[in-house]
PDB file of C-alpha atoms in Angstrom:
ATOM      1  CA  UNK A 916     -20.924  27.467 -31.028  1.00  0.00           C
ATOM      2  CA  UNK A 917     -20.904  25.694 -27.694  1.00  0.00           C
ATOM      3  CA  UNK A 918     -17.608  24.856 -26.024  1.00  0.00           C
ATOM      4  CA  UNK A 919     -17.259  21.608 -24.168  1.00  0.00           C
ATOM      5  CA  UNK A 920     -16.315  21.609 -20.536  1.00  0.00           C
ATOM      6  CA  UNK A 921     -13.173  19.750 -19.550  1.00  0.00           C
ATOM      7  CA  UNK A 922     -13.742  16.405 -17.875  1.00  0.00           C
ATOM      8  CA  UNK A 923     -11.286  14.624 -15.627  1.00  0.00           C
ATOM      9  CA  UNK A 924      -8.747  16.175 -13.292  1.00  0.00           C
ATOM     10  CA  UNK A 925      -7.963  19.848 -13.843  1.00  0.00           C
ATOM     11  CA  UNK A 926      -4.907  19.926 -11.574  1.00  0.00           C
ATOM     12  CA  UNK A 927      -1.900  19.960 -13.915  1.00  0.00           C
ATOM     13  CA  UNK A 928       0.230  17.837 -11.547  1.00  0.00           C
ATOM     14  CA  UNK A 929      -2.464  15.137 -11.353  1.00  0.00           C
ATOM     15  CA  UNK A 930      -2.879  15.119 -15.149  1.00  0.00           C
ATOM     16  CA  UNK A 931       0.882  14.833 -15.620  1.00  0.00           C
ATOM     17  CA  UNK A 932       1.042  11.987 -13.079  1.00  0.00           C
ATOM     18  CA  UNK A 933      -1.701  10.058 -14.891  1.00  0.00           C
ATOM     19  CA  UNK A 934       0.041  10.544 -18.244  1.00  0.00           C
ATOM     20  CA  UNK A 935       3.405   9.340 -16.870  1.00  0.00           C
ATOM     21  CA  UNK A 936       1.789   6.357 -15.107  1.00  0.00           C
ATOM     22  CA  UNK A 937       0.187   5.207 -18.375  1.00  0.00           C
ATOM     23  CA  UNK A 938       3.443   5.709 -20.240  1.00  0.00           C
ATOM     24  CA  UNK A 939       5.395   3.698 -17.633  1.00  0.00           C
ATOM     25  CA  UNK A 940       2.783   0.919 -17.728  1.00  0.00           C
ATOM     26  CA  UNK A 941       3.129   0.610 -21.486  1.00  0.00           C
ATOM     27  CA  UNK A 942       6.920   1.016 -21.647  1.00  0.00           C
ATOM     28  CA  UNK A 943       7.702  -1.429 -18.791  1.00  0.00           C
ATOM     29  CA  UNK A 944       4.796  -3.846 -19.345  1.00  0.00           C
ATOM     30  CA  UNK A 945       3.670  -3.128 -15.781  1.00  0.00           C
ATOM     31  CA  UNK A 946      -0.158  -3.169 -15.498  1.00  0.00           C
ATOM     32  CA  UNK A 947       0.018  -1.982 -11.875  1.00  0.00           C
ATOM     33  CA  UNK A 948       0.791   1.572 -13.060  1.00  0.00           C
ATOM     34  CA  UNK A 949      -2.209   1.572 -15.451  1.00  0.00           C
ATOM     35  CA  UNK A 950      -4.467   0.533 -12.563  1.00  0.00           C
ATOM     36  CA  UNK A 951      -3.065   3.289 -10.321  1.00  0.00           C
ATOM     37  CA  UNK A 952      -3.680   5.819 -13.134  1.00  0.00           C
ATOM     38  CA  UNK A 953      -7.315   4.677 -13.396  1.00  0.00           C
ATOM     39  CA  UNK A 954      -7.797   5.100  -9.640  1.00  0.00           C
ATOM     40  CA  UNK A 955      -6.317   8.618  -9.698  1.00  0.00           C
ATOM     41  CA  UNK A 956      -8.434   9.625 -12.693  1.00  0.00           C
ATOM     42  CA  UNK A 957     -11.695   9.025 -10.825  1.00  0.00           C
ATOM     43  CA  UNK A 958     -13.799  12.052  -9.858  1.00  0.00           C
ATOM     44  CA  UNK A 959     -12.496  14.102  -6.952  1.00  0.00           C
ATOM     45  CA  UNK A 960     -15.336  13.083  -4.641  1.00  0.00           C
ATOM     46  CA  UNK A 961     -14.285   9.435  -5.128  1.00  0.00           C
ATOM     47  CA  UNK A 962     -10.568  10.097  -4.665  1.00  0.00           C
ATOM     48  CA  UNK A 963      -8.887   7.812  -2.187  1.00  0.00           C
ATOM     49  CA  UNK A 964      -7.911   9.010   1.288  1.00  0.00           C
ATOM     50  CA  UNK A 965      -6.022   6.609   3.562  1.00  0.00           C
ATOM     51  CA  UNK A 966      -5.054   7.025   7.207  1.00  0.00           C
ATOM     52  CA  UNK A 967      -1.686   6.000   8.618  1.00  0.00           C
ATOM     53  CA  UNK A 968      -3.450   3.394  10.795  1.00  0.00           C
ATOM     54  CA  UNK A 969      -4.660   1.541   7.668  1.00  0.00           C
ATOM     55  CA  UNK A 970      -1.138   1.473   6.261  1.00  0.00           C
ATOM     56  CA  UNK A 971       0.087   0.096   9.594  1.00  0.00           C
ATOM     57  CA  UNK A 972      -2.607  -2.600   9.590  1.00  0.00           C
ATOM     58  CA  UNK A 973      -2.000  -3.921   6.047  1.00  0.00           C
ATOM     59  CA  UNK A 974       1.794  -3.758   5.766  1.00  0.00           C
ATOM     60  CA  UNK A 975       4.863  -5.511   7.107  1.00  0.00           C
ATOM     61  CA  UNK A 976       8.211  -3.850   7.884  1.00  0.00           C
ATOM     62  CA  UNK A 977      10.009  -2.900   4.670  1.00  0.00           C
ATOM     63  CA  UNK A 978       6.939  -3.007   2.390  1.00  0.00           C
ATOM     64  CA  UNK A 979       6.506  -0.577  -0.498  1.00  0.00           C
ATOM     65  CA  UNK A 980       3.008   0.903  -0.712  1.00  0.00           C
ATOM     66  CA  UNK A 981       1.200   3.083  -3.267  1.00  0.00           C
ATOM     67  CA  UNK A 982      -1.772   5.204  -2.202  1.00  0.00           C
ATOM     68  CA  UNK A 983      -3.523   6.633  -5.295  1.00  0.00           C
ATOM     69  CA  UNK A 984      -4.672   9.665  -3.324  1.00  0.00           C
ATOM     70  CA  UNK A 985      -3.756  11.371  -0.067  1.00  0.00           C
ATOM     71  CA  UNK A 986      -2.377   9.955   3.186  1.00  0.00           C
ATOM     72  CA  UNK A 987      -3.766  11.438   6.406  1.00  0.00           C
ATOM     73  CA  UNK A 988      -2.300  11.258   9.904  1.00  0.00           C
ATOM     74  CA  UNK A 989      -5.028   9.526  11.942  1.00  0.00           C
ATOM     75  CA  UNK A 990      -3.659   6.587  13.918  1.00  0.00           C
ATOM     76  CA  UNK A 991      -0.097   5.439  14.381  1.00  0.00           C
ATOM     77  CA  UNK A 992       2.496   3.378  12.588  1.00  0.00           C
ATOM     78  CA  UNK A 993       5.043   1.189  14.333  1.00  0.00           C
ATOM     79  CA  UNK A 994       7.233  -0.162  11.525  1.00  0.00           C
ATOM     80  CA  UNK A 995       9.200   1.309   8.606  1.00  0.00           C
ATOM     81  CA  UNK A 996       7.483   1.328   5.193  1.00  0.00           C
ATOM     82  CA  UNK A 997       7.978   3.222   1.952  1.00  0.00           C
ATOM     83  CA  UNK A 998       4.810   5.102   1.012  1.00  0.00           C
ATOM     84  CA  UNK A 999       4.226   6.720  -2.379  1.00  0.00           C
ATOM     85  CA  UNK A1000       1.134   8.914  -2.804  1.00  0.00           C
ATOM     86  CA  UNK A1001      -0.217  12.021  -4.496  1.00  0.00           C
ATOM     87  CA  UNK A1002      -0.039  13.911  -1.212  1.00  0.00           C
ATOM     88  CA  UNK A1003       0.572  13.671   2.504  1.00  0.00           C
ATOM     89  CA  UNK A1004      -0.726  15.664   5.435  1.00  0.00           C
ATOM     90  CA  UNK A1005       2.030  17.091   7.644  1.00  0.00           C
ATOM     91  CA  UNK A1006       1.064  14.749  10.482  1.00  0.00           C
ATOM     92  CA  UNK A1007       1.114  11.649   8.241  1.00  0.00           C
ATOM     93  CA  UNK A1008       4.520  12.533   6.821  1.00  0.00           C
ATOM     94  CA  UNK A1009       5.921  13.099  10.310  1.00  0.00           C
ATOM     95  CA  UNK A1010       4.585   9.769  11.618  1.00  0.00           C
ATOM     96  CA  UNK A1011       5.857   7.705   8.681  1.00  0.00           C
ATOM     97  CA  UNK A1012       9.332   9.255   8.772  1.00  0.00           C
ATOM     98  CA  UNK A1013       9.604   8.989  12.574  1.00  0.00           C
ATOM     99  CA  UNK A1014       8.791   5.251  12.301  1.00  0.00           C
ATOM    100  CA  UNK A1015      11.829   4.895  10.022  1.00  0.00           C
ATOM    101  CA  UNK A1016       9.880   4.911   6.754  1.00  0.00           C
ATOM    102  CA  UNK A1017      10.134   6.950   3.572  1.00  0.00           C
ATOM    103  CA  UNK A1018       7.599   9.139   1.801  1.00  0.00           C
ATOM    104  CA  UNK A1019       7.635  10.041  -1.883  1.00  0.00           C
ATOM    105  CA  UNK A1020       5.471  11.067  -4.799  1.00  0.00           C
ATOM    106  CA  UNK A1021       4.192   8.272  -7.049  1.00  0.00           C
ATOM    107  CA  UNK A1022       6.422   9.471  -9.916  1.00  0.00           C
ATOM    108  CA  UNK A1023       9.528   8.991  -7.750  1.00  0.00           C
ATOM    109  CA  UNK A1024       8.492   5.385  -7.110  1.00  0.00           C
ATOM    110  CA  UNK A1025       8.136   4.769 -10.862  1.00  0.00           C
ATOM    111  CA  UNK A1026      11.737   5.912 -11.329  1.00  0.00           C
ATOM    112  CA  UNK A1027      12.965   3.621  -8.525  1.00  0.00           C
ATOM    113  CA  UNK A1028      10.815   0.610  -9.459  1.00  0.00           C
ATOM    114  CA  UNK A1029       9.697   0.822 -13.110  1.00  0.00           C
ATOM    115  CA  UNK A1030       8.185  -2.682 -13.156  1.00  0.00           C
ATOM    116  CA  UNK A1031       6.215  -2.117  -9.958  1.00  0.00           C
ATOM    117  CA  UNK A1032       7.382  -5.403  -8.454  1.00  0.00           C
ATOM    118  CA  UNK A1033       6.464  -6.101  -4.820  1.00  0.00           C
ATOM    119  CA  UNK A1034       4.385  -2.920  -4.562  1.00  0.00           C
ATOM    120  CA  UNK A1035       1.109  -2.990  -2.615  1.00  0.00           C
ATOM    121  CA  UNK A1036      -1.796  -0.696  -3.502  1.00  0.00           C
ATOM    122  CA  UNK A1037      -3.808   0.499  -0.513  1.00  0.00           C
ATOM    123  CA  UNK A1038      -7.235   1.934  -1.272  1.00  0.00           C
TER     124      UNK A1038
END
């Protein structure tokens, strides 16, 4: 008998995040969370990595942003934004907070904004 190898993310936190995103999308009729779950479920080599400079370029002060991957610290940010992601480098977290912004995990953003209204996805 041959056993099948697991496909998809093996990290338990990532799997739990995907499951909760899909549940929130269905429960709140918010397709944005289903799309974020699909982006996170991609293979690891295609996982999204965004620098702080890109967030600075595509946001306005007070925006709420979802990064379905990791935020890295290259570049600078000069206005306060709320960033939700799977992970942050220490440098990225420091830069966002020092600009007056907030950082959080994607699941925290779902609790704060179940419908996903006025949320930008940066990929």
